[in-house]
XYZ file of C-alpha atoms in Angstrom:
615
model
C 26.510 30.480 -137.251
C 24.459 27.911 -135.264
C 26.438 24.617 -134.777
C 25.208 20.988 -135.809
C 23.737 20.376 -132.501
C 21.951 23.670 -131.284
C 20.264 23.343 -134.813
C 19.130 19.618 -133.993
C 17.857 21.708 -130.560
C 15.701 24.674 -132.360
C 14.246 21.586 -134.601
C 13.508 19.487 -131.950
C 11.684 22.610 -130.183
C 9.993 23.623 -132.978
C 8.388 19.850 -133.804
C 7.209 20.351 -130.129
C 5.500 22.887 -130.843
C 3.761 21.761 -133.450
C 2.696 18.803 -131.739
C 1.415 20.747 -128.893
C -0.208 23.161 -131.258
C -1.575 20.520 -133.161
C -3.014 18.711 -129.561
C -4.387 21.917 -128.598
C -6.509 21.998 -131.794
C -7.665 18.320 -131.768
C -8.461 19.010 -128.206
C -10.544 21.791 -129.091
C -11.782 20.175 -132.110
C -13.204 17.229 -129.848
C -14.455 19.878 -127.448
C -16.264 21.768 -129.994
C -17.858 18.886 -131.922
C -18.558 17.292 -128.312
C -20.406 21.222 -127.483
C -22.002 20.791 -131.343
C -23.426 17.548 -130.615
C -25.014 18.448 -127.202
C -26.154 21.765 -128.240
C -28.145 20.888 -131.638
C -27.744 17.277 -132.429
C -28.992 15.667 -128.976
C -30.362 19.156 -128.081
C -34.070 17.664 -127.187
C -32.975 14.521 -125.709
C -30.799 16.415 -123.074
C -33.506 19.030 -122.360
C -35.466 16.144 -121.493
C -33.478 15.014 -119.055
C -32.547 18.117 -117.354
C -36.063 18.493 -117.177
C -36.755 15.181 -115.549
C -33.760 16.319 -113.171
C -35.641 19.456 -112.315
C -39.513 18.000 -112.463
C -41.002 15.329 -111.212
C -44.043 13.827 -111.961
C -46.041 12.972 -108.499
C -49.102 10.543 -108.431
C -51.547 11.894 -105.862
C -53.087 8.684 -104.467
C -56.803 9.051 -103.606
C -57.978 8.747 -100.416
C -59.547 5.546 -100.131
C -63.275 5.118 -99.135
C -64.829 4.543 -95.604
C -66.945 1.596 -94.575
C -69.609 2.493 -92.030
C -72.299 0.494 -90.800
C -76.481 0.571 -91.479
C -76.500 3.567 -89.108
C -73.279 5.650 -90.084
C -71.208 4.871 -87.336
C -67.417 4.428 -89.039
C -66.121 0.907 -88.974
C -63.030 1.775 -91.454
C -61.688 4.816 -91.899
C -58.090 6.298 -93.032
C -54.984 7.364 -90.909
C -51.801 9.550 -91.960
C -48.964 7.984 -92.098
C -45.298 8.910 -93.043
C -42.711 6.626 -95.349
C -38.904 7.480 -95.526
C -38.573 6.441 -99.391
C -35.587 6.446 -101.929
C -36.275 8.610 -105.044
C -34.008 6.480 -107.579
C -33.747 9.035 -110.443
C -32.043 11.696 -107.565
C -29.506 8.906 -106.353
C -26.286 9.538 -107.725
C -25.452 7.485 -110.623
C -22.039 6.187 -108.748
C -22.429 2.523 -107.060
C -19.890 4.484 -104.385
C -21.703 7.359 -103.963
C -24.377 5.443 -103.093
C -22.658 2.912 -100.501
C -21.739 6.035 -98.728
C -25.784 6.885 -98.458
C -25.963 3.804 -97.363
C -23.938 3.387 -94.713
C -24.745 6.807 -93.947
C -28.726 5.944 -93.178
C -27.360 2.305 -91.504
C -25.752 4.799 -88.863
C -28.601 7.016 -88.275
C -30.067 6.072 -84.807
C -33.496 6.696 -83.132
C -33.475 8.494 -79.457
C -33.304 5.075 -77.888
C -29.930 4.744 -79.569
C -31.253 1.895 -81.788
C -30.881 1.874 -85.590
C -33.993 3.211 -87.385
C -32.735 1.268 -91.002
C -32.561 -3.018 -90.985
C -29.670 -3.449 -93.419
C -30.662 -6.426 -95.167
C -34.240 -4.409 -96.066
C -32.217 -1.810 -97.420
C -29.651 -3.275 -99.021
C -32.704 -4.932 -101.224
C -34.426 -1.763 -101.412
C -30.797 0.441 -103.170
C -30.837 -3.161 -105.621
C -34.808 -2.191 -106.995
C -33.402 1.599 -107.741
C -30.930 0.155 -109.836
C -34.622 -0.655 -111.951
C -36.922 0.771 -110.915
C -36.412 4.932 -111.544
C -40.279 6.711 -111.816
C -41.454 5.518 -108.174
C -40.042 5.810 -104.852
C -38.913 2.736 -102.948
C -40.422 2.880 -99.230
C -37.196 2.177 -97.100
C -39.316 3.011 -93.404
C -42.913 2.645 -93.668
C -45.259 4.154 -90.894
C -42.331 6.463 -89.237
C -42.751 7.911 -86.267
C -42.608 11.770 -86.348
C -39.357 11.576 -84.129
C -38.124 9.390 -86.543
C -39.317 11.977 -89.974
C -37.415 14.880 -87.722
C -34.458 12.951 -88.072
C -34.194 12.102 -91.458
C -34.730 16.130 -92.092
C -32.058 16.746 -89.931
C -29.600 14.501 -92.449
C -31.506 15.861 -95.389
C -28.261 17.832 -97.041
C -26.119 14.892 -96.458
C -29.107 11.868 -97.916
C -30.026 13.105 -101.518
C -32.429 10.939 -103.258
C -34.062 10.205 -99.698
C -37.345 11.427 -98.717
C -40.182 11.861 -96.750
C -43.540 10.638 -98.041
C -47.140 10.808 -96.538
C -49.932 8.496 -97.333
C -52.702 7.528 -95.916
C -53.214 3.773 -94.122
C -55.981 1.886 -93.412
C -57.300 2.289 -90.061
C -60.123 -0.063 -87.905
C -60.879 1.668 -84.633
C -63.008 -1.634 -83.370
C -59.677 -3.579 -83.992
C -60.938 -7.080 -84.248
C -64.670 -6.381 -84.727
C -66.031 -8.073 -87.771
C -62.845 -8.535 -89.072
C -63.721 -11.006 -91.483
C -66.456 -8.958 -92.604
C -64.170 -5.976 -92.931
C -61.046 -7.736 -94.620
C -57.475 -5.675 -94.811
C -55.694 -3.787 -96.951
C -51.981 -4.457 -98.117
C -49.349 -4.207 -100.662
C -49.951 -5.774 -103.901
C -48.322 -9.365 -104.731
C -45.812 -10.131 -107.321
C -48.471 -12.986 -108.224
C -51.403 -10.587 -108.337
C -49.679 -8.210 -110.303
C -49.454 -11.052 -113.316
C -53.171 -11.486 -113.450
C -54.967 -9.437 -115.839
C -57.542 -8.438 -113.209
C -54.662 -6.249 -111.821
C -53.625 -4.441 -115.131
C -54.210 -1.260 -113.824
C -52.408 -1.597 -110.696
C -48.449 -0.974 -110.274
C -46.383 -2.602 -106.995
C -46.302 -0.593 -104.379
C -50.320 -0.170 -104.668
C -52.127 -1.445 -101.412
C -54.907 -3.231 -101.970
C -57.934 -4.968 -100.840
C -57.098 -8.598 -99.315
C -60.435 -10.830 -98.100
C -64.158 -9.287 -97.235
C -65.495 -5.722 -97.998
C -61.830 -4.433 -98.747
C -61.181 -7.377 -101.351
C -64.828 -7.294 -102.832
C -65.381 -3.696 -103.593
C -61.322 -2.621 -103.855
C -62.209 -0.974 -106.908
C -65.277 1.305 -105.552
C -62.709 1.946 -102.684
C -59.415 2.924 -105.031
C -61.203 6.536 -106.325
C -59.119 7.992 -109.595
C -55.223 9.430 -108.710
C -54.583 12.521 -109.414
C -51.098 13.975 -110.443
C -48.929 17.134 -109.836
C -45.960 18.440 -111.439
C -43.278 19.747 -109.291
C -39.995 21.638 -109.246
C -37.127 19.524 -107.546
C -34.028 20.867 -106.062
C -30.590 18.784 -106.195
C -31.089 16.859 -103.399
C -34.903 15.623 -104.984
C -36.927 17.665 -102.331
C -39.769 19.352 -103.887
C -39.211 23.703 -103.640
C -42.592 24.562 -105.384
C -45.195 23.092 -108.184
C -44.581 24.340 -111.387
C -46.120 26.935 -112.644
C -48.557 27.022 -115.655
C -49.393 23.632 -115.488
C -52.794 22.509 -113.812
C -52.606 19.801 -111.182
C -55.128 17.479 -111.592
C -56.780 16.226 -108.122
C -57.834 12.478 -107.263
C -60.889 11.529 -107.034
C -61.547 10.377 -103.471
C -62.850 6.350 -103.549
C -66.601 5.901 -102.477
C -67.946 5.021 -98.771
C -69.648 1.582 -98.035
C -72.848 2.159 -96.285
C -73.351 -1.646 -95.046
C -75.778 -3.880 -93.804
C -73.654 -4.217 -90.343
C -75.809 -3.250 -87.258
C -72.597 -2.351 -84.732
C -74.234 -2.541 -81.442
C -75.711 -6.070 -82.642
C -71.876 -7.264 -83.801
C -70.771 -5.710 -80.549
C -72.848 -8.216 -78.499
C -72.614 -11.082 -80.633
C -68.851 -10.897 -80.892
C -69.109 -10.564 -76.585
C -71.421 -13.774 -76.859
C -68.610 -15.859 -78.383
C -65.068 -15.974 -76.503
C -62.356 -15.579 -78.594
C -60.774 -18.720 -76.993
C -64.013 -21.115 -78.831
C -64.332 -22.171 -82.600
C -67.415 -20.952 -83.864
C -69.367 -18.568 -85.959
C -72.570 -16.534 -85.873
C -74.803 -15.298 -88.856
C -77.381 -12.922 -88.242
C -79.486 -11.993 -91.517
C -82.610 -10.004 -92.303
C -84.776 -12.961 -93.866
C -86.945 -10.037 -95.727
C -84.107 -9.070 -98.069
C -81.291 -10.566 -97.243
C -79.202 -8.166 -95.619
C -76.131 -9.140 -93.011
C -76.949 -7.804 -89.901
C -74.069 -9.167 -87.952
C -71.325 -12.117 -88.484
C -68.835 -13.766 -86.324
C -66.105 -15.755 -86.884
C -64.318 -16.998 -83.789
C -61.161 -16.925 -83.068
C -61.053 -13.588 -84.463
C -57.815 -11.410 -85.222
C -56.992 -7.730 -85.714
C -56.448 -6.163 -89.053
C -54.287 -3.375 -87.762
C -51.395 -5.580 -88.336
C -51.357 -5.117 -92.038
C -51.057 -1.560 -91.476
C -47.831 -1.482 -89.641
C -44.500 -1.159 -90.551
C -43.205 -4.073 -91.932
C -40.698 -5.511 -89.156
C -43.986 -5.496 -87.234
C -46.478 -6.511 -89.371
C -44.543 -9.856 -90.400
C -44.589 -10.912 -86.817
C -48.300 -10.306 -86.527
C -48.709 -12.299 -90.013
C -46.318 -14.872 -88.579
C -48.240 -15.388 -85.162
C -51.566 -15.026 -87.128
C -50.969 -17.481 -90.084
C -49.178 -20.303 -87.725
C -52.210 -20.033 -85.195
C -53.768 -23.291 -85.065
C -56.840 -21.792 -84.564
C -56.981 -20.728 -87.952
C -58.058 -17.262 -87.276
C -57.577 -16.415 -90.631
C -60.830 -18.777 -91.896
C -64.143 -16.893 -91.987
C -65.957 -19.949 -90.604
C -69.631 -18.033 -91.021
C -68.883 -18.481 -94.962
C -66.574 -21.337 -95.260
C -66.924 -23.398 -92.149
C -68.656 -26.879 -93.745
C -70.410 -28.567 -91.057
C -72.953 -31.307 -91.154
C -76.239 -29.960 -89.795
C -77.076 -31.981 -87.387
C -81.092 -31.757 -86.189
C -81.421 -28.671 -87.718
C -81.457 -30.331 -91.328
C -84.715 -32.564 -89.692
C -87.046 -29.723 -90.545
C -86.152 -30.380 -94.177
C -86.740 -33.921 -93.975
C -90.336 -33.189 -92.149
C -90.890 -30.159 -94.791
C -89.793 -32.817 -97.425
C -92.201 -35.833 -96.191
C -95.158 -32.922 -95.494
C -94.609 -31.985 -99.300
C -94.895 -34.969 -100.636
C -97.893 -36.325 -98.407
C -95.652 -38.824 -97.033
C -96.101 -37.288 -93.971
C -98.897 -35.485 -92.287
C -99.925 -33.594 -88.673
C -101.796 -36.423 -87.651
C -99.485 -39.109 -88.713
C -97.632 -42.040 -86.394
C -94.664 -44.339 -87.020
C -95.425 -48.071 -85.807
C -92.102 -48.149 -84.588
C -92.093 -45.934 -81.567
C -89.255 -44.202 -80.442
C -88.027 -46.591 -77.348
C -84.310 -45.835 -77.810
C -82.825 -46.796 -81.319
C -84.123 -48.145 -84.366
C -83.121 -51.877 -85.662
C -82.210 -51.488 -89.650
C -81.189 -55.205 -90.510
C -78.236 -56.313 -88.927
C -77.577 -52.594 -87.591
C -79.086 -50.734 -84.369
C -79.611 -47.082 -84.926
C -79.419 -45.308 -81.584
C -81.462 -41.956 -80.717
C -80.575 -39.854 -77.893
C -83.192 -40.402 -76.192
C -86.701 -42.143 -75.442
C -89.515 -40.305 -76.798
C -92.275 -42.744 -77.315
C -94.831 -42.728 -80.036
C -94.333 -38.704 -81.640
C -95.929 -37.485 -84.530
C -93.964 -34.542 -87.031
C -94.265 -31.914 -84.196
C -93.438 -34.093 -81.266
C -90.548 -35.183 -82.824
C -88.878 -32.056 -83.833
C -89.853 -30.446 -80.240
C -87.882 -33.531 -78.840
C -85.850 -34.012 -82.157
C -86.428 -37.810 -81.888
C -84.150 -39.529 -84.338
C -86.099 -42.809 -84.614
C -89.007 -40.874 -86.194
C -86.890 -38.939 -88.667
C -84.657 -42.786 -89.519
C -88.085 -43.756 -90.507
C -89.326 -41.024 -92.537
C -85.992 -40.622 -94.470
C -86.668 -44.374 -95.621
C -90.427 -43.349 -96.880
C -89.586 -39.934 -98.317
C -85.681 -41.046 -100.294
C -83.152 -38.740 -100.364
C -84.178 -37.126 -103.739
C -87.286 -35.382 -102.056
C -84.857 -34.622 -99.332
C -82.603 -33.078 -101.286
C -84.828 -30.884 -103.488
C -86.158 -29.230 -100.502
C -83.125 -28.698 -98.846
C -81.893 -26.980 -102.355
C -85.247 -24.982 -102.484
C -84.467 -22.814 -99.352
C -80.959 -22.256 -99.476
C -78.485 -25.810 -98.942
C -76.827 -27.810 -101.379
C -73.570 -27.455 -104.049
C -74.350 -23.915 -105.435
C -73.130 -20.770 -103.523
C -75.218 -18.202 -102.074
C -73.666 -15.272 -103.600
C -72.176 -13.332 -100.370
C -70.332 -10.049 -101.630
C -67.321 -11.193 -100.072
C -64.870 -13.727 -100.994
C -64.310 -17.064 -99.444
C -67.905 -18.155 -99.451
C -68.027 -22.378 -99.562
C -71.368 -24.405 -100.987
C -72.240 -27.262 -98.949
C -73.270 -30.835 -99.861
C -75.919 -32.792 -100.078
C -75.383 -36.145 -100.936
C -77.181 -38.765 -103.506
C -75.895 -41.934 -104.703
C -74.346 -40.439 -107.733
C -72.326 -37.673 -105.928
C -71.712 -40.643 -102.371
C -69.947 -42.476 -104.684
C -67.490 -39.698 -106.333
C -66.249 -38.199 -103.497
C -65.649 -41.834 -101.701
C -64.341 -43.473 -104.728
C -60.626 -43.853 -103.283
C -62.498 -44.962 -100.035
C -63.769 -47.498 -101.851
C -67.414 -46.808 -100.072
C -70.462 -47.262 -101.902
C -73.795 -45.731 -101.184
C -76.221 -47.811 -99.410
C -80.252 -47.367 -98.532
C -79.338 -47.266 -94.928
C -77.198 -44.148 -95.528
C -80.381 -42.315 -95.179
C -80.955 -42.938 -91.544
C -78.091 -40.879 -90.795
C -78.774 -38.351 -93.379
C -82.191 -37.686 -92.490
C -80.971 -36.281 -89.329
C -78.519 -34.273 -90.931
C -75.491 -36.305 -90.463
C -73.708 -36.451 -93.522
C -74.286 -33.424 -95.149
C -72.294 -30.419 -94.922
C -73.313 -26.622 -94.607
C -72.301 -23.060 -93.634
C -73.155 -21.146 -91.047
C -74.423 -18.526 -93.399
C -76.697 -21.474 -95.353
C -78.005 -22.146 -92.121
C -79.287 -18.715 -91.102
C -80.771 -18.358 -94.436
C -82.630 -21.661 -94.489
C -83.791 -21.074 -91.319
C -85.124 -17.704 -92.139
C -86.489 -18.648 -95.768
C -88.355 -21.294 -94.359
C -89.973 -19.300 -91.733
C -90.999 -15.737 -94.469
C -91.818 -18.814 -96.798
C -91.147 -16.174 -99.463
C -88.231 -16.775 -101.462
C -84.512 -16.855 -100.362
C -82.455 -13.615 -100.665
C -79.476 -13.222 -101.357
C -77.347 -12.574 -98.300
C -75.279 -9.579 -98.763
C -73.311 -6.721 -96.691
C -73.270 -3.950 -99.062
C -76.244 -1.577 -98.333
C -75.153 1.440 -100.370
C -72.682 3.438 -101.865
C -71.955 6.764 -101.241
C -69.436 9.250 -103.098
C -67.360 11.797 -100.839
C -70.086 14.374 -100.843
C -72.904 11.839 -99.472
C -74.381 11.234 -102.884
C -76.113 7.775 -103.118
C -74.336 5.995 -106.511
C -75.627 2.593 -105.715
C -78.169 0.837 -103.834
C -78.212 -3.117 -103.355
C -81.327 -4.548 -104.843
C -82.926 -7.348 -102.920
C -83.005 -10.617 -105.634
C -84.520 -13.630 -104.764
C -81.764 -16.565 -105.872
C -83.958 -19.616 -104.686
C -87.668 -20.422 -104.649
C -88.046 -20.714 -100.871
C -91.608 -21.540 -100.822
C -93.534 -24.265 -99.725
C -97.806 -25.194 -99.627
C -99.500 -23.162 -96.698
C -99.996 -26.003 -94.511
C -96.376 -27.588 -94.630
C -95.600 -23.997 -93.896
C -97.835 -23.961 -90.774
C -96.983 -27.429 -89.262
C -92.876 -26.763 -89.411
C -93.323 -23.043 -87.878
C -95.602 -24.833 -85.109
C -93.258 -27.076 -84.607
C -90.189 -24.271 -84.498
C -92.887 -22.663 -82.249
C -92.835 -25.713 -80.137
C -88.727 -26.469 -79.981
C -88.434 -22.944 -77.757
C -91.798 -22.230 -76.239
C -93.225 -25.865 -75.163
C -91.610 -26.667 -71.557
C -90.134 -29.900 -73.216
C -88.696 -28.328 -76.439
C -84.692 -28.604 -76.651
C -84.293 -24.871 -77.415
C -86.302 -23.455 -74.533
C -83.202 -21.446 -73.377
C -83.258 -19.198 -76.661
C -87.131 -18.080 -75.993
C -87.639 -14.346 -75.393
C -90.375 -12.373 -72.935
C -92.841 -11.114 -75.466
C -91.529 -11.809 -78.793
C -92.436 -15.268 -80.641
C -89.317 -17.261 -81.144
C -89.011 -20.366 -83.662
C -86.124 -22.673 -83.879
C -84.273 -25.633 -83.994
C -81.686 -27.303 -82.488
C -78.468 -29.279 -83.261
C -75.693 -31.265 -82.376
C -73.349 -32.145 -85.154
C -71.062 -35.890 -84.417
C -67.748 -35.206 -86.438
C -64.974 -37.228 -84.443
C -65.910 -40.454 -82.554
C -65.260 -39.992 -78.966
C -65.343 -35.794 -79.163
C -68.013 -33.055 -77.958
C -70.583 -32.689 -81.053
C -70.745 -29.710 -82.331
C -73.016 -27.249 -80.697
C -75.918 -26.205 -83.079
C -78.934 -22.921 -83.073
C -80.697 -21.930 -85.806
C -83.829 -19.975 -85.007
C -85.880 -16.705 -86.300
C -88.416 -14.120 -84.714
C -90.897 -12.986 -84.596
C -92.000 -16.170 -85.733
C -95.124 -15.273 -87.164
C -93.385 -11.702 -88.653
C -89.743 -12.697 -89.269
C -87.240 -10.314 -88.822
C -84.355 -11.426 -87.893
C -82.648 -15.529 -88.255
C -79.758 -16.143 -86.409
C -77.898 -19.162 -86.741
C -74.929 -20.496 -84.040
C -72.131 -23.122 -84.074
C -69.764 -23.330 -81.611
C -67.221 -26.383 -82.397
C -66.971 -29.594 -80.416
C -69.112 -27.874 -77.665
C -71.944 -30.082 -76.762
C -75.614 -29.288 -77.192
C -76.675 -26.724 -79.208
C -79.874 -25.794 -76.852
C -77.476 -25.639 -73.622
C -74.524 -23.701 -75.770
C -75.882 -21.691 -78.781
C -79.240 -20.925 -77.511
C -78.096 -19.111 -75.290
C -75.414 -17.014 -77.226
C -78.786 -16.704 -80.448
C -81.063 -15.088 -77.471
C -78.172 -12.434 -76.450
C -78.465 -10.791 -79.699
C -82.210 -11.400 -80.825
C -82.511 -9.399 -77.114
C -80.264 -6.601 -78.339
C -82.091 -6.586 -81.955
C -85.544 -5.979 -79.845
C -84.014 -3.696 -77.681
C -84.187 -5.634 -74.327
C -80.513 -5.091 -73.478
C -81.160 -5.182 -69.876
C -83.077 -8.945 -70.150
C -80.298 -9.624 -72.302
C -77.361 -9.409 -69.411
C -79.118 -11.573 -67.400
């Protein structure tokens, strides 16, 4: 018989038991609605994920399109190039599994014994995986393959790091045309917000200024996509198979208007060390045949890795040069003498002024107007049109400008190319000039408090006062000399696709009248004639053996007590234009002694006198 307490024992044993039996079967319970629910309830939502564990979904980028220039030699093209990346949805979920990634990549080294990984770069880059899960997150861009070797080497011990290629934009002339050319780079957090960019996603590179920015999308081709098997670590082992990949579409090539050997010698003409610009157009339809902008820079930069490239944007955007400014579009300028063949073309219009007609004020040195004494440069006598544009007397031109008003003046100028209204250059950046009337004076020197006054014309008659581009000058100066209409200036010739299949030709299209009466057309292009070929013109140092050069000089006052700027607008053959080529250099001195000369260099390489040209 069991005493008092060893029953209290076998009781307390048995409710043991029971409440281990009765855990077991809770436990199991749990286990088995826990299996129940994965199994059939969430069965589709966890195949999904297993899936997106196992596949991955890669965007193949197209290869973006070449620029080459009028004659098919390359002037962009693409490069390889490899990126050390974070795939977020192979990270592991753990915030301290992922520190010890971190500090793992911080202590990889390169074979100079200096750390390939910047820690405050990817410290950022492990915060965007926290949101960002179906791209990778570039954490070495442009890696050298020393560098690629090395991450391999670490591969089993880094998963959700990997090794990406892509392909970078490449310009083997580094800082030819480079404003013609543009760069490519990473989208912006502010351009992704515009609605022009809807179809772009950051990380994208994109076009930034000139060709690249103008014709991104012709560049971009169609991405293609791929669906690949992933291992554990998030390296691909294979594509999947049964599903079709579907390749990009590579972007189209830029055929353009760019003659390289004529942008090689201009860009040799101009020292990098000098503010200027050069526009050389094709007055027949408008076509770009080479364009300077001085200083110049290299767009290489934005194609290195990013350490690098910041510097290079840092050195580049602090420059008080302003190399970033393409001054051939958006350098405003007043235009000195040049702008006197519109005031003659003006007064010759209008019958104010003829071949055969004289001032009674010869030119002996200035010109009184009331209380004020106009100086001219020089003494030039008694001139009529032609004399005084050979000589580019200013007492003739203060004169005229008071017979013909600015109005006349100012619808001419429009006619063939100046004035408030852009030309239409297919890149971006391009500036409209100014030319001033009472109504407009007024406005933009109301907080001057300056009001216009009639002897505001002296100095605008001789183009001080006014403001143009480099590229308005070129196509004045060639407009006025076909006397057939202005074209619109433009870069893109053609387009091809990757097989060499034209998709788009640029149509030539008149956007101003350009055209004058047959005489006034024959007394300014004597006179051009006259400024380089008569032994007294002021742009005798531009003239060329054999070929018929017309043109006009310039220099531009901006800052009392500074060089003027030096001016050289001038076209050939004169009588068969071909070519215009217009010159500033910046606080330089006389356009015939400065820009003639630099003009003449590449009308001599245009004709193919190379040899006459070195001289």
């Amino acid at each position: 018989m069991l005493s008092m307490s060893d029953n209290d024992s076998v009781q307390t044993r048995n409710w043991n038991v029971l409440v281990f039996m009765a855990g077991v079967v809770i436990l199991f319970t749990i286990l088995l609605v826990r299996l129940f629910s994965l199994q059939y309830l969430n069965y589709d939502e966890n195949f999904q994920r297993s899936e997106n564990n196992r596949l991955r979904r890669v965007v193949l980028v197209a290869e973006r399109g070449f620029i080459y220039d009028r004659n098919g030699e390359v002037l962009v093209r693409n490069r390889p190039s490899y990126q050390i990346a974070l795939q977020a949805m192979h990270l592991p979920r753990k915030d301290s599994a992922r520190a010890i990634i971190f500090n793992r990549l911080l202590q990889i080294v390169d074979k100079n014994g200096e750390r390939m990984f910047d820690s405050l770069s990817l410290d950022t880059a492990f915060q965007r995986a926290h949101w960002i899960k179906n791209r990778p997150i570039r954490i070495l861009e442009d890696a050298s393959p020393e560098q690629v070797a090395i991450i391999e080497e670490h591969s089993s011990e880094l998963p959700g790091v990997t090794t990406l290629i892509e392909s970078r934009r490449e310009y083997p002339y580094g800082t030819l045309a480079s404003h013609v050319l543009g760069y490519t780079s990473e989208i912006s957090e502010e351009q992704l917000k515009l609605p022009e960019f809807a179809d772009y996603s950051q990380g994208d590179r994109i076009g930034q200024k000139g060709l690249e920015q103008h014709y991104d999308s012709e560049f971009r081709g169609k991405n293609g996509l791929k669906l690949v098997e992933v291992n554990a670590m998030g390296r691909e082992v294979g594509l999947v198979r049964g599903v079709e990949s579907e390749p990009p579409v590579p972007g189209l090539h830029l055929v353009s208007t760019i003659d390289l050997k004529l942008q090689k010698v201009a860009e040799e003409a101009i020292a990098d060390s000098v503010k200027g610009a050069l526009v050389a157009i094709d007055p027949r339809n408008g076509e770009i045949l080479a364009m300077v902008s001085s200083p110049r820079l290299d767009p290489n930069i934005f194609s290195l890795k990013k350490r690098e490239r910041n510097k290079g944007w840092a050195q580049v955007a602090l420059d008080s040069m302003r190399p970033l400014t393409n001054r051939a579009i958006s350098g405003t300028y007043p235009p000195a003498s040049v702008f006197k063949l519109v005031t003659a073309g003006a007064g010759l219009e209008s019958g104010i002024l003829s071949e055969t007609k004289y001032y009674p004020k010869s030119c002996t040195g200035g010109y009184q107007f009331g209380s004020r004494y106009q100086k001219c440069w020089g003494v030039h006598g008694n001139l009529n049109v032609v004399h005084a544009l050979r000589l580019s007397c200013d007492v003739f031109f203060y004169q005229a400008g008071l017979d013909i008003d600015m109005a006349r003046i100012n619808e001419f100028g429009r006619r063939f190319g100046y004035g408030e209204q852009p030309l239409g250059i297919d890149i971006p950046g391009e500036k409209s000039g100014w030319l001033p009337d009472s109504v407009s004076f007024n406005e933009r020197n109301k907080r001057l408090g300056w009001r216009w006054a009639r002897g505001l014309i002296l100095n605008l008659s001789i183009g001080q006062g006014q403001l143009v581009t480099p590229l308005q000058q070129a196509t004045f100066i060639g407009s006025l000399a076909t006397n057939k209409g202005v074209y619109r200036p433009h870069l893109m010739k053609e387009l091809r696709d990757y097989k060499g299949n034209v998709v788009k030709e640029f149509e030539p299209e008149i956007v101003r009248p350009g055209k004058m009466k047959p005489e006034t057309h024959r007394i300014l292009l004597a006179a051009m004639d006259s400024v380089v070929n008569h032994p007294g013109g002021t742009g005798k140092r531009g003239a060329l053996p054999g070929i018929r050069v017309g043109a006009k000089t310039g220099s531009g006052e901006w800052k009392k007590g500074e060089k003027t700027h030096a001016w050289y607008a001038a076209v050939a053959p004169l009588y068969d234009p071909q070519i215009a080529v217009a010159v500033i250099l910046e606080a330089a001195g006389g356009g015939g002694a400065k820009a003639a000369p630099i003009a003449r260099k590449v009308m001599m390489a245009y004709f193919g006198l190379e040899e006459e040209a070195k001289k």
